[in-house]
């Protein structure tokens, strides 16, 4: 396996990138999907030829519990219908690790199962938390999987000022699925996946 990067500068760069995404004006986004749980927007990515997606919705729970369900750990695999396995490969400190995870096939297996190796970092942001990640090109790809690549992505979770028991959850995702895929299939899958993420998360938090 390739040597892992120094976590401190990577974490700092990742956080700064996500904060920059979070400041992009509303006029630059185009609505891709709306459900009762979330709205998904997109804009051309600066990192690759696909899109940067933004998802946002209010979740009825406190920020710490929500982020514990999103970041690498025991909860995520239980509720995320897209994720089929997760292994923590190395932990640098409590809020910083490298993980390998796999995802199920999508769109009647037009999109085959994917594997990712991601650096993950969770830190404070305003009155809440930011959990973010970026893929690393390291390790061998498992048989029957295509190695995907997550460009800088993350989730901001902050309590609503007038209702601290509710949180505003905003995600930025730009996944390069790789492989020979029609862009329209990727766009459909990404928008639906992000909308389903909110409904699945809400169900998990109620249990």
mmCIF file of N, CA and C in Angstrom, residues 30-165:
data_model
loop_
_atom_site.group_PDB
_atom_site.id
_atom_site.type_symbol
_atom_site.label_atom_id
_atom_site.label_comp_id
_atom_site.label_asym_id
_atom_site.label_seq_id
_atom_site.Cartn_x
_atom_site.Cartn_y
_atom_site.Cartn_z
ATOM 1 N N UNK A 30 -28.023 25.071 -9.506
ATOM 2 C CA UNK A 30 -29.249 24.732 -10.224
ATOM 3 C C UNK A 30 -29.908 23.543 -9.524
ATOM 4 N N UNK A 31 -31.214 23.651 -9.278
ATOM 5 C CA UNK A 31 -31.922 22.570 -8.579
ATOM 6 C C UNK A 31 -31.889 21.295 -9.425
ATOM 7 N N UNK A 32 -31.496 20.179 -8.784
ATOM 8 C CA UNK A 32 -31.454 18.881 -9.469
ATOM 9 C C UNK A 32 -32.585 17.970 -9.005
ATOM 10 N N UNK A 33 -32.990 18.110 -7.735
ATOM 11 C CA UNK A 33 -34.056 17.250 -7.195
ATOM 12 C C UNK A 33 -34.592 17.861 -5.909
ATOM 13 N N UNK A 34 -35.905 17.709 -5.695
ATOM 14 C CA UNK A 34 -36.537 18.174 -4.456
ATOM 15 C C UNK A 34 -37.405 17.062 -3.900
ATOM 16 N N UNK A 35 -37.272 16.801 -2.601
ATOM 17 C CA UNK A 35 -38.164 15.864 -1.917
ATOM 18 C C UNK A 35 -38.645 16.545 -0.643
ATOM 19 N N UNK A 36 -39.496 15.858 0.110
ATOM 20 C CA UNK A 36 -39.976 16.455 1.367
ATOM 21 C C UNK A 36 -38.853 16.551 2.403
ATOM 22 N N UNK A 37 -37.788 15.768 2.228
ATOM 23 C CA UNK A 37 -36.700 15.749 3.208
ATOM 24 C C UNK A 37 -35.528 16.652 2.845
ATOM 25 N N UNK A 38 -35.327 16.906 1.553
ATOM 26 C CA UNK A 38 -34.118 17.643 1.152
ATOM 27 C C UNK A 38 -34.267 18.234 -0.244
ATOM 28 N N UNK A 39 -33.436 19.234 -0.506
ATOM 29 C CA UNK A 39 -33.277 19.777 -1.860
ATOM 30 C C UNK A 39 -31.843 19.514 -2.304
ATOM 31 N N UNK A 40 -31.685 19.107 -3.553
ATOM 32 C CA UNK A 40 -30.358 18.841 -4.117
ATOM 33 C C UNK A 40 -30.123 19.805 -5.277
ATOM 34 N N UNK A 41 -28.981 20.475 -5.246
ATOM 35 C CA UNK A 41 -28.563 21.371 -6.327
ATOM 36 C C UNK A 41 -27.278 20.827 -6.948
ATOM 37 N N UNK A 42 -26.888 21.403 -8.079
ATOM 38 C CA UNK A 42 -25.598 21.026 -8.654
ATOM 39 C C UNK A 42 -25.006 22.205 -9.410
ATOM 40 N N UNK A 43 -23.698 22.159 -9.606
ATOM 41 C CA UNK A 43 -22.969 23.108 -10.436
ATOM 42 C C UNK A 43 -21.742 22.382 -10.979
ATOM 43 N N UNK A 44 -21.162 22.833 -12.081
ATOM 44 C CA UNK A 44 -19.962 22.166 -12.587
ATOM 45 C C UNK A 44 -18.846 22.149 -11.535
ATOM 46 N N UNK A 45 -18.214 21.004 -11.397
ATOM 47 C CA UNK A 45 -17.117 20.863 -10.442
ATOM 48 C C UNK A 45 -15.856 21.534 -10.968
ATOM 49 N N UNK A 46 -15.063 22.067 -10.060
ATOM 50 C CA UNK A 46 -13.750 22.617 -10.418
ATOM 51 C C UNK A 46 -12.686 21.520 -10.421
ATOM 52 N N UNK A 47 -13.037 20.344 -9.905
ATOM 53 C CA UNK A 47 -12.058 19.275 -9.702
ATOM 54 C C UNK A 47 -12.012 18.272 -10.857
ATOM 55 N N UNK A 48 -13.180 18.050 -11.498
ATOM 56 C CA UNK A 48 -13.230 17.059 -12.580
ATOM 57 C C UNK A 48 -14.380 17.433 -13.507
ATOM 58 N N UNK A 49 -14.660 16.614 -14.504
ATOM 59 C CA UNK A 49 -15.612 17.007 -15.548
ATOM 60 C C UNK A 49 -17.077 16.804 -15.161
ATOM 61 N N UNK A 50 -17.329 16.322 -13.953
ATOM 62 C CA UNK A 50 -18.699 16.123 -13.485
ATOM 63 C C UNK A 50 -19.212 17.310 -12.689
ATOM 64 N N UNK A 51 -20.117 17.034 -11.755
ATOM 65 C CA UNK A 51 -20.765 18.090 -10.983
ATOM 66 C C UNK A 51 -20.399 18.037 -9.503
ATOM 67 N N UNK A 52 -20.420 19.211 -8.891
ATOM 68 C CA UNK A 52 -20.423 19.348 -7.436
ATOM 69 C C UNK A 52 -21.887 19.448 -7.028
ATOM 70 N N UNK A 53 -22.324 18.555 -6.155
ATOM 71 C CA UNK A 53 -23.708 18.554 -5.680
ATOM 72 C C UNK A 53 -23.785 19.159 -4.285
ATOM 73 N N UNK A 54 -24.858 19.890 -4.053
ATOM 74 C CA UNK A 54 -25.157 20.430 -2.730
ATOM 75 C C UNK A 54 -26.511 19.875 -2.311
ATOM 76 N N UNK A 55 -26.604 19.370 -1.096
ATOM 77 C CA UNK A 55 -27.876 18.874 -0.571
ATOM 78 C C UNK A 55 -28.136 19.555 0.760
ATOM 79 N N UNK A 56 -29.395 19.855 1.038
ATOM 80 C CA UNK A 56 -29.706 20.550 2.291
ATOM 81 C C UNK A 56 -31.099 20.163 2.781
ATOM 82 N N UNK A 57 -31.195 19.984 4.086
ATOM 83 C CA UNK A 57 -32.480 19.692 4.703
ATOM 84 C C UNK A 57 -32.374 19.836 6.207
ATOM 85 N N UNK A 58 -33.514 20.003 6.860
ATOM 86 C CA UNK A 58 -33.558 20.091 8.320
ATOM 87 C C UNK A 58 -33.775 18.689 8.881
ATOM 88 N N UNK A 59 -32.970 18.333 9.883
ATOM 89 C CA UNK A 59 -33.063 17.019 10.517
ATOM 90 C C UNK A 59 -33.414 17.223 11.989
ATOM 91 N N UNK A 60 -34.395 16.467 12.450
ATOM 92 C CA UNK A 60 -34.881 16.641 13.820
ATOM 93 C C UNK A 60 -34.004 15.860 14.797
ATOM 94 N N UNK A 61 -32.872 16.438 15.145
ATOM 95 C CA UNK A 61 -31.983 15.858 16.156
ATOM 96 C C UNK A 61 -30.844 16.839 16.408
ATOM 97 N N UNK A 62 -30.042 16.543 17.435
ATOM 98 C CA UNK A 62 -28.920 17.423 17.775
ATOM 99 C C UNK A 62 -27.722 17.099 16.877
ATOM 100 N N UNK A 63 -26.860 18.086 16.679
ATOM 101 C CA UNK A 63 -25.774 17.954 15.700
ATOM 102 C C UNK A 63 -24.842 16.778 15.996
ATOM 103 N N UNK A 64 -24.457 16.588 17.256
ATOM 104 C CA UNK A 64 -23.486 15.533 17.569
ATOM 105 C C UNK A 64 -24.007 14.155 17.177
ATOM 106 N N UNK A 65 -25.277 13.916 17.455
ATOM 107 C CA UNK A 65 -25.852 12.603 17.140
ATOM 108 C C UNK A 65 -25.958 12.407 15.630
ATOM 109 N N UNK A 66 -26.326 13.452 14.910
ATOM 110 C CA UNK A 66 -26.416 13.358 13.444
ATOM 111 C C UNK A 66 -25.045 13.044 12.845
ATOM 112 N N UNK A 67 -24.034 13.798 13.254
ATOM 113 C CA UNK A 67 -22.687 13.603 12.694
ATOM 114 C C UNK A 67 -22.128 12.236 13.074
ATOM 115 N N UNK A 68 -22.443 11.746 14.269
ATOM 116 C CA UNK A 68 -22.007 10.397 14.650
ATOM 117 C C UNK A 68 -22.575 9.337 13.713
ATOM 118 N N UNK A 69 -23.743 9.601 13.142
ATOM 119 C CA UNK A 69 -24.350 8.655 12.208
ATOM 120 C C UNK A 69 -23.764 8.779 10.796
ATOM 121 N N UNK A 70 -23.137 9.924 10.494
ATOM 122 C CA UNK A 70 -22.607 10.149 9.141
ATOM 123 C C UNK A 70 -21.136 9.772 9.028
ATOM 124 N N UNK A 71 -20.343 10.154 10.010
ATOM 125 C CA UNK A 71 -18.895 9.942 9.889
ATOM 126 C C UNK A 71 -18.557 8.454 10.050
ATOM 127 N N UNK A 72 -17.318 8.057 9.697
ATOM 128 C CA UNK A 72 -16.936 6.648 9.832
ATOM 129 C C UNK A 72 -17.124 6.171 11.267
ATOM 130 N N UNK A 73 -17.738 5.026 11.419
ATOM 131 C CA UNK A 73 -17.996 4.508 12.758
ATOM 132 C C UNK A 73 -19.081 3.453 12.719
ATOM 133 N N UNK A 74 -19.539 3.022 13.883
ATOM 134 C CA UNK A 74 -20.443 1.872 13.956
ATOM 135 C C UNK A 74 -21.840 2.110 13.393
ATOM 136 N N UNK A 75 -22.289 3.369 13.314
ATOM 137 C CA UNK A 75 -23.672 3.627 12.902
ATOM 138 C C UNK A 75 -23.874 3.595 11.388
ATOM 139 N N UNK A 76 -22.938 4.130 10.650
ATOM 140 C CA UNK A 76 -23.144 4.423 9.228
ATOM 141 C C UNK A 76 -23.575 3.191 8.424
ATOM 142 N N UNK A 77 -22.915 2.090 8.657
ATOM 143 C CA UNK A 77 -23.193 0.884 7.875
ATOM 144 C C UNK A 77 -24.592 0.338 8.158
ATOM 145 N N UNK A 78 -25.111 0.610 9.359
ATOM 146 C CA UNK A 78 -26.425 0.087 9.751
ATOM 147 C C UNK A 78 -27.569 0.723 8.969
ATOM 148 N N UNK A 79 -27.415 1.999 8.595
ATOM 149 C CA UNK A 79 -28.566 2.690 8.004
ATOM 150 C C UNK A 79 -28.371 3.131 6.555
ATOM 151 N N UNK A 80 -27.135 3.309 6.104
ATOM 152 C CA UNK A 80 -26.893 3.819 4.749
ATOM 153 C C UNK A 80 -27.108 2.687 3.742
ATOM 154 N N UNK A 81 -28.218 2.755 3.001
ATOM 155 C CA UNK A 81 -28.604 1.653 2.117
ATOM 156 C C UNK A 81 -27.630 1.453 0.956
ATOM 157 N N UNK A 82 -26.838 2.471 0.636
ATOM 158 C CA UNK A 82 -25.897 2.352 -0.479
ATOM 159 C C UNK A 82 -24.589 1.679 -0.065
ATOM 160 N N UNK A 83 -24.213 1.802 1.211
ATOM 161 C CA UNK A 83 -22.916 1.313 1.680
ATOM 162 C C UNK A 83 -23.008 -0.170 2.057
ATOM 163 N N UNK A 84 -22.106 -0.988 1.530
ATOM 164 C CA UNK A 84 -22.162 -2.428 1.795
ATOM 165 C C UNK A 84 -21.049 -2.925 2.714
ATOM 166 N N UNK A 85 -19.965 -2.178 2.852
ATOM 167 C CA UNK A 85 -18.913 -2.548 3.810
ATOM 168 C C UNK A 85 -18.100 -1.313 4.155
ATOM 169 N N UNK A 86 -17.495 -1.332 5.346
ATOM 170 C CA UNK A 86 -16.622 -0.223 5.754
ATOM 171 C C UNK A 86 -15.550 -0.756 6.698
ATOM 172 N N UNK A 87 -14.310 -0.428 6.399
ATOM 173 C CA UNK A 87 -13.189 -0.814 7.258
ATOM 174 C C UNK A 87 -12.349 0.420 7.549
ATOM 175 N N UNK A 88 -12.078 0.656 8.822
ATOM 176 C CA UNK A 88 -11.153 1.729 9.202
ATOM 177 C C UNK A 88 -9.739 1.180 9.034
ATOM 178 N N UNK A 89 -8.988 1.733 8.098
ATOM 179 C CA UNK A 89 -7.649 1.218 7.793
ATOM 180 C C UNK A 89 -6.595 1.789 8.731
ATOM 181 N N UNK A 90 -6.761 3.049 9.096
ATOM 182 C CA UNK A 90 -5.818 3.686 10.026
ATOM 183 C C UNK A 90 -6.505 4.848 10.724
ATOM 184 N N UNK A 91 -6.286 4.949 12.035
ATOM 185 C CA UNK A 91 -6.825 6.069 12.808
ATOM 186 C C UNK A 91 -5.660 6.929 13.279
ATOM 187 N N UNK A 92 -5.680 8.219 12.917
ATOM 188 C CA UNK A 92 -4.607 9.134 13.319
ATOM 189 C C UNK A 92 -4.903 9.721 14.691
ATOM 190 N N UNK A 93 -6.140 10.111 14.909
ATOM 191 C CA UNK A 93 -6.634 10.559 16.207
ATOM 192 C C UNK A 93 -8.137 10.358 16.162
ATOM 193 N N UNK A 94 -8.816 10.722 17.227
ATOM 194 C CA UNK A 94 -10.238 10.382 17.336
ATOM 195 C C UNK A 94 -11.073 10.900 16.156
ATOM 196 N N UNK A 95 -10.703 12.046 15.614
ATOM 197 C CA UNK A 95 -11.537 12.681 14.582
ATOM 198 C C UNK A 95 -10.960 12.556 13.175
ATOM 199 N N UNK A 96 -9.999 11.647 12.975
ATOM 200 C CA UNK A 96 -9.241 11.644 11.722
ATOM 201 C C UNK A 96 -8.819 10.205 11.391
ATOM 202 N N UNK A 97 -9.221 9.705 10.204
ATOM 203 C CA UNK A 97 -8.890 8.320 9.871
ATOM 204 C C UNK A 97 -8.860 8.120 8.355
ATOM 205 N N UNK A 98 -8.390 6.944 7.948
ATOM 206 C CA UNK A 98 -8.496 6.504 6.558
ATOM 207 C C UNK A 98 -9.390 5.274 6.551
ATOM 208 N N UNK A 99 -10.388 5.271 5.672
ATOM 209 C CA UNK A 99 -11.308 4.135 5.616
ATOM 210 C C UNK A 99 -11.439 3.634 4.181
ATOM 211 N N UNK A 100 -11.757 2.349 4.080
ATOM 212 C CA UNK A 100 -12.088 1.738 2.791
ATOM 213 C C UNK A 100 -13.548 1.304 2.879
ATOM 214 N N UNK A 101 -14.352 1.692 1.886
ATOM 215 C CA UNK A 101 -15.742 1.246 1.909
ATOM 216 C C UNK A 101 -16.210 0.891 0.509
ATOM 217 N N UNK A 102 -17.273 0.113 0.450
ATOM 218 C CA UNK A 102 -17.832 -0.310 -0.829
ATOM 219 C C UNK A 102 -19.298 0.097 -0.907
ATOM 220 N N UNK A 103 -19.778 0.305 -2.137
ATOM 221 C CA UNK A 103 -21.174 0.682 -2.355
ATOM 222 C C UNK A 103 -21.839 -0.323 -3.291
ATOM 223 N N UNK A 104 -23.151 -0.430 -3.156
ATOM 224 C CA UNK A 104 -23.928 -1.366 -3.965
ATOM 225 C C UNK A 104 -24.048 -0.862 -5.400
ATOM 226 N N UNK A 105 -24.393 -1.765 -6.305
ATOM 227 C CA UNK A 105 -24.708 -1.366 -7.674
ATOM 228 C C UNK A 105 -25.961 -0.497 -7.694
ATOM 229 N N UNK A 106 -26.077 0.367 -8.698
ATOM 230 C CA UNK A 106 -27.210 1.282 -8.794
ATOM 231 C C UNK A 106 -27.816 1.245 -10.195
ATOM 232 N N UNK A 107 -29.049 1.717 -10.291
ATOM 233 C CA UNK A 107 -29.765 1.794 -11.577
ATOM 234 C C UNK A 107 -29.732 0.444 -12.291
ATOM 235 N N UNK A 108 -30.276 -0.578 -11.604
ATOM 236 C CA UNK A 108 -30.319 -1.935 -12.163
ATOM 237 C C UNK A 108 -28.926 -2.393 -12.589
ATOM 238 N N UNK A 109 -27.955 -2.003 -11.802
ATOM 239 C CA UNK A 109 -26.546 -2.388 -11.990
ATOM 240 C C UNK A 109 -25.906 -1.810 -13.250
ATOM 241 N N UNK A 110 -26.536 -0.762 -13.824
ATOM 242 C CA UNK A 110 -25.822 0.005 -14.859
ATOM 243 C C UNK A 110 -24.544 0.564 -14.234
ATOM 244 N N UNK A 111 -24.676 1.003 -12.969
ATOM 245 C CA UNK A 111 -23.510 1.429 -12.192
ATOM 246 C C UNK A 111 -23.132 0.266 -11.284
ATOM 247 N N UNK A 112 -22.009 -0.377 -11.588
ATOM 248 C CA UNK A 112 -21.562 -1.550 -10.835
ATOM 249 C C UNK A 112 -21.097 -1.138 -9.431
ATOM 250 N N UNK A 113 -20.952 -2.107 -8.512
ATOM 251 C CA UNK A 113 -20.448 -1.782 -7.175
ATOM 252 C C UNK A 113 -19.110 -1.036 -7.231
ATOM 253 N N UNK A 114 -18.972 -0.059 -6.352
ATOM 254 C CA UNK A 114 -17.767 0.780 -6.292
ATOM 255 C C UNK A 114 -17.035 0.576 -4.965
ATOM 256 N N UNK A 115 -15.732 0.863 -5.007
ATOM 257 C CA UNK A 115 -14.905 0.849 -3.801
ATOM 258 C C UNK A 115 -14.191 2.194 -3.698
ATOM 259 N N UNK A 116 -14.076 2.706 -2.471
ATOM 260 C CA UNK A 116 -13.401 3.981 -2.220
ATOM 261 C C UNK A 116 -12.434 3.820 -1.050
ATOM 262 N N UNK A 117 -11.316 4.524 -1.115
ATOM 263 C CA UNK A 117 -10.427 4.681 0.043
ATOM 264 C C UNK A 117 -10.379 6.173 0.339
ATOM 265 N N UNK A 118 -10.906 6.563 1.491
ATOM 266 C CA UNK A 118 -11.074 7.983 1.818
ATOM 267 C C UNK A 118 -10.363 8.378 3.104
ATOM 268 N N UNK A 119 -9.779 9.561 3.080
ATOM 269 C CA UNK A 119 -9.315 10.235 4.294
ATOM 270 C C UNK A 119 -10.522 10.973 4.863
ATOM 271 N N UNK A 120 -10.799 10.806 6.145
ATOM 272 C CA UNK A 120 -11.973 11.428 6.766
ATOM 273 C C UNK A 120 -11.554 12.254 7.977
ATOM 274 N N UNK A 121 -12.187 13.409 8.125
ATOM 275 C CA UNK A 121 -11.817 14.362 9.182
ATOM 276 C C UNK A 121 -13.078 15.047 9.696
ATOM 277 N N UNK A 122 -13.234 15.101 11.010
ATOM 278 C CA UNK A 122 -14.381 15.778 11.628
ATOM 279 C C UNK A 122 -13.872 16.874 12.553
ATOM 280 N N UNK A 123 -14.465 18.062 12.430
ATOM 281 C CA UNK A 123 -13.997 19.211 13.204
ATOM 282 C C UNK A 123 -15.178 20.117 13.544
ATOM 283 N N UNK A 124 -14.944 21.070 14.424
ATOM 284 C CA UNK A 124 -16.011 22.008 14.783
ATOM 285 C C UNK A 124 -16.195 23.039 13.666
ATOM 286 N N UNK A 125 -17.417 23.532 13.547
ATOM 287 C CA UNK A 125 -17.724 24.595 12.582
ATOM 288 C C UNK A 125 -18.846 25.439 13.166
ATOM 289 N N UNK A 126 -18.560 26.724 13.387
ATOM 290 C CA UNK A 126 -19.519 27.627 14.022
ATOM 291 C C UNK A 126 -20.064 26.955 15.286
ATOM 292 N N UNK A 127 -21.398 26.815 15.403
ATOM 293 C CA UNK A 127 -21.955 26.174 16.599
ATOM 294 C C UNK A 127 -22.145 24.676 16.415
ATOM 295 N N UNK A 128 -21.671 24.149 15.288
ATOM 296 C CA UNK A 128 -21.907 22.740 14.997
ATOM 297 C C UNK A 128 -20.643 22.018 14.584
ATOM 298 N N UNK A 129 -20.790 21.127 13.608
ATOM 299 C CA UNK A 129 -19.687 20.264 13.196
ATOM 300 C C UNK A 129 -19.602 20.176 11.676
ATOM 301 N N UNK A 130 -18.408 19.870 11.203
ATOM 302 C CA UNK A 130 -18.156 19.569 9.794
ATOM 303 C C UNK A 130 -17.441 18.227 9.744
ATOM 304 N N UNK A 131 -17.999 17.290 9.011
ATOM 305 C CA UNK A 131 -17.294 16.031 8.768
ATOM 306 C C UNK A 131 -17.038 15.934 7.270
ATOM 307 N N UNK A 132 -15.775 15.760 6.888
ATOM 308 C CA UNK A 132 -15.416 15.874 5.472
ATOM 309 C C UNK A 132 -14.427 14.781 5.074
ATOM 310 N N UNK A 133 -14.266 14.614 3.760
ATOM 311 C CA UNK A 133 -13.384 13.564 3.286
ATOM 312 C C UNK A 133 -12.905 13.804 1.868
ATOM 313 N N UNK A 134 -11.883 13.054 1.492
ATOM 314 C CA UNK A 134 -11.360 13.083 0.121
ATOM 315 C C UNK A 134 -10.708 11.722 -0.140
ATOM 316 N N UNK A 135 -10.830 11.232 -1.366
ATOM 317 C CA UNK A 135 -10.269 9.917 -1.681
ATOM 318 C C UNK A 135 -8.753 9.964 -1.818
ATOM 319 N N UNK A 136 -8.135 8.834 -1.524
ATOM 320 C CA UNK A 136 -6.699 8.643 -1.694
ATOM 321 C C UNK A 136 -6.498 7.551 -2.735
ATOM 322 N N UNK A 137 -5.510 7.733 -3.592
ATOM 323 C CA UNK A 137 -5.170 6.682 -4.555
ATOM 324 C C UNK A 137 -4.178 5.738 -3.897
ATOM 325 N N UNK A 138 -4.685 4.790 -3.126
ATOM 326 C CA UNK A 138 -3.769 3.849 -2.480
ATOM 327 C C UNK A 138 -4.479 2.517 -2.252
ATOM 328 N N UNK A 139 -3.687 1.464 -2.140
ATOM 329 C CA UNK A 139 -4.228 0.129 -1.922
ATOM 330 C C UNK A 139 -4.690 -0.512 -3.221
ATOM 331 N N UNK A 140 -4.770 -1.832 -3.202
ATOM 332 C CA UNK A 140 -5.231 -2.579 -4.374
ATOM 333 C C UNK A 140 -6.754 -2.590 -4.416
ATOM 334 N N UNK A 141 -7.295 -2.571 -5.623
ATOM 335 C CA UNK A 141 -8.754 -2.627 -5.789
ATOM 336 C C UNK A 141 -9.219 -4.070 -5.634
ATOM 337 N N UNK A 142 -10.281 -4.264 -4.860
ATOM 338 C CA UNK A 142 -10.819 -5.609 -4.675
ATOM 339 C C UNK A 142 -11.444 -6.116 -5.977
ATOM 340 N N UNK A 143 -11.439 -7.442 -6.179
ATOM 341 C CA UNK A 143 -12.096 -8.007 -7.368
ATOM 342 C C UNK A 143 -13.587 -7.647 -7.380
ATOM 343 N N UNK A 144 -14.134 -7.490 -8.563
ATOM 344 C CA UNK A 144 -15.568 -7.212 -8.771
ATOM 345 C C UNK A 144 -15.992 -5.798 -8.374
ATOM 346 N N UNK A 145 -15.038 -4.928 -8.102
ATOM 347 C CA UNK A 145 -15.358 -3.533 -7.795
ATOM 348 C C UNK A 145 -14.609 -2.603 -8.747
ATOM 349 N N UNK A 146 -15.203 -1.454 -9.004
ATOM 350 C CA UNK A 146 -14.529 -0.371 -9.719
ATOM 351 C C UNK A 146 -14.118 0.655 -8.671
ATOM 352 N N UNK A 147 -12.883 1.130 -8.715
ATOM 353 C CA UNK A 147 -12.411 2.122 -7.741
ATOM 354 C C UNK A 147 -12.942 3.501 -8.129
ATOM 355 N N UNK A 148 -13.771 4.055 -7.284
ATOM 356 C CA UNK A 148 -14.264 5.414 -7.475
ATOM 357 C C UNK A 148 -13.370 6.413 -6.757
ATOM 358 N N UNK A 149 -13.651 7.691 -6.936
ATOM 359 C CA UNK A 149 -12.824 8.734 -6.320
ATOM 360 C C UNK A 149 -13.715 9.883 -5.863
ATOM 361 N N UNK A 150 -13.680 10.164 -4.569
ATOM 362 C CA UNK A 150 -14.398 11.313 -4.017
ATOM 363 C C UNK A 150 -13.477 12.525 -3.998
ATOM 364 N N UNK A 151 -13.787 13.524 -4.794
ATOM 365 C CA UNK A 151 -13.109 14.808 -4.659
ATOM 366 C C UNK A 151 -13.623 15.445 -3.364
ATOM 367 N N UNK A 152 -13.006 16.521 -2.863
ATOM 368 C CA UNK A 152 -13.377 17.046 -1.541
ATOM 369 C C UNK A 152 -14.894 17.108 -1.338
ATOM 370 N N UNK A 153 -15.341 16.490 -0.256
ATOM 371 C CA UNK A 153 -16.769 16.430 0.034
ATOM 372 C C UNK A 153 -16.957 16.534 1.550
ATOM 373 N N UNK A 154 -18.160 16.836 1.983
ATOM 374 C CA UNK A 154 -18.371 16.947 3.421
ATOM 375 C C UNK A 154 -19.783 17.359 3.784
ATOM 376 N N UNK A 155 -20.048 17.315 5.090
ATOM 377 C CA UNK A 155 -21.365 17.628 5.643
ATOM 378 C C UNK A 155 -21.219 18.642 6.771
ATOM 379 N N UNK A 156 -21.904 19.765 6.623
ATOM 380 C CA UNK A 156 -21.993 20.775 7.683
ATOM 381 C C UNK A 156 -23.282 20.519 8.454
ATOM 382 N N UNK A 157 -23.183 20.474 9.765
ATOM 383 C CA UNK A 157 -24.369 20.243 10.592
ATOM 384 C C UNK A 157 -24.380 21.276 11.715
ATOM 385 N N UNK A 158 -25.357 22.176 11.687
ATOM 386 C CA UNK A 158 -25.430 23.243 12.698
ATOM 387 C C UNK A 158 -26.846 23.311 13.267
ATOM 388 N N UNK A 159 -26.968 23.587 14.581
ATOM 389 C CA UNK A 159 -28.304 23.675 15.182
ATOM 390 C C UNK A 159 -29.065 24.887 14.662
ATOM 391 N N UNK A 160 -30.376 24.736 14.515
ATOM 392 C CA UNK A 160 -31.207 25.883 14.153
ATOM 393 C C UNK A 160 -31.287 26.826 15.346
ATOM 394 N N UNK A 161 -31.086 28.103 15.096
ATOM 395 C CA UNK A 161 -31.017 29.068 16.200
ATOM 396 C C UNK A 161 -32.306 29.118 17.013
ATOM 397 N N UNK A 162 -33.449 29.009 16.354
ATOM 398 C CA UNK A 162 -34.713 29.102 17.085
ATOM 399 C C UNK A 162 -35.245 27.736 17.516
ATOM 400 N N UNK A 163 -34.502 26.664 17.197
ATOM 401 C CA UNK A 163 -34.936 25.315 17.570
ATOM 402 C C UNK A 163 -33.720 24.398 17.663
ATOM 403 N N UNK A 164 -32.963 24.485 18.774
ATOM 404 C CA UNK A 164 -31.688 23.759 18.892
ATOM 405 C C UNK A 164 -31.812 22.237 18.801
ATOM 406 N N UNK A 165 -33.027 21.710 18.976
ATOM 407 C CA UNK A 165 -33.207 20.259 18.859
ATOM 408 C C UNK A 165 -33.336 19.819 17.397
#
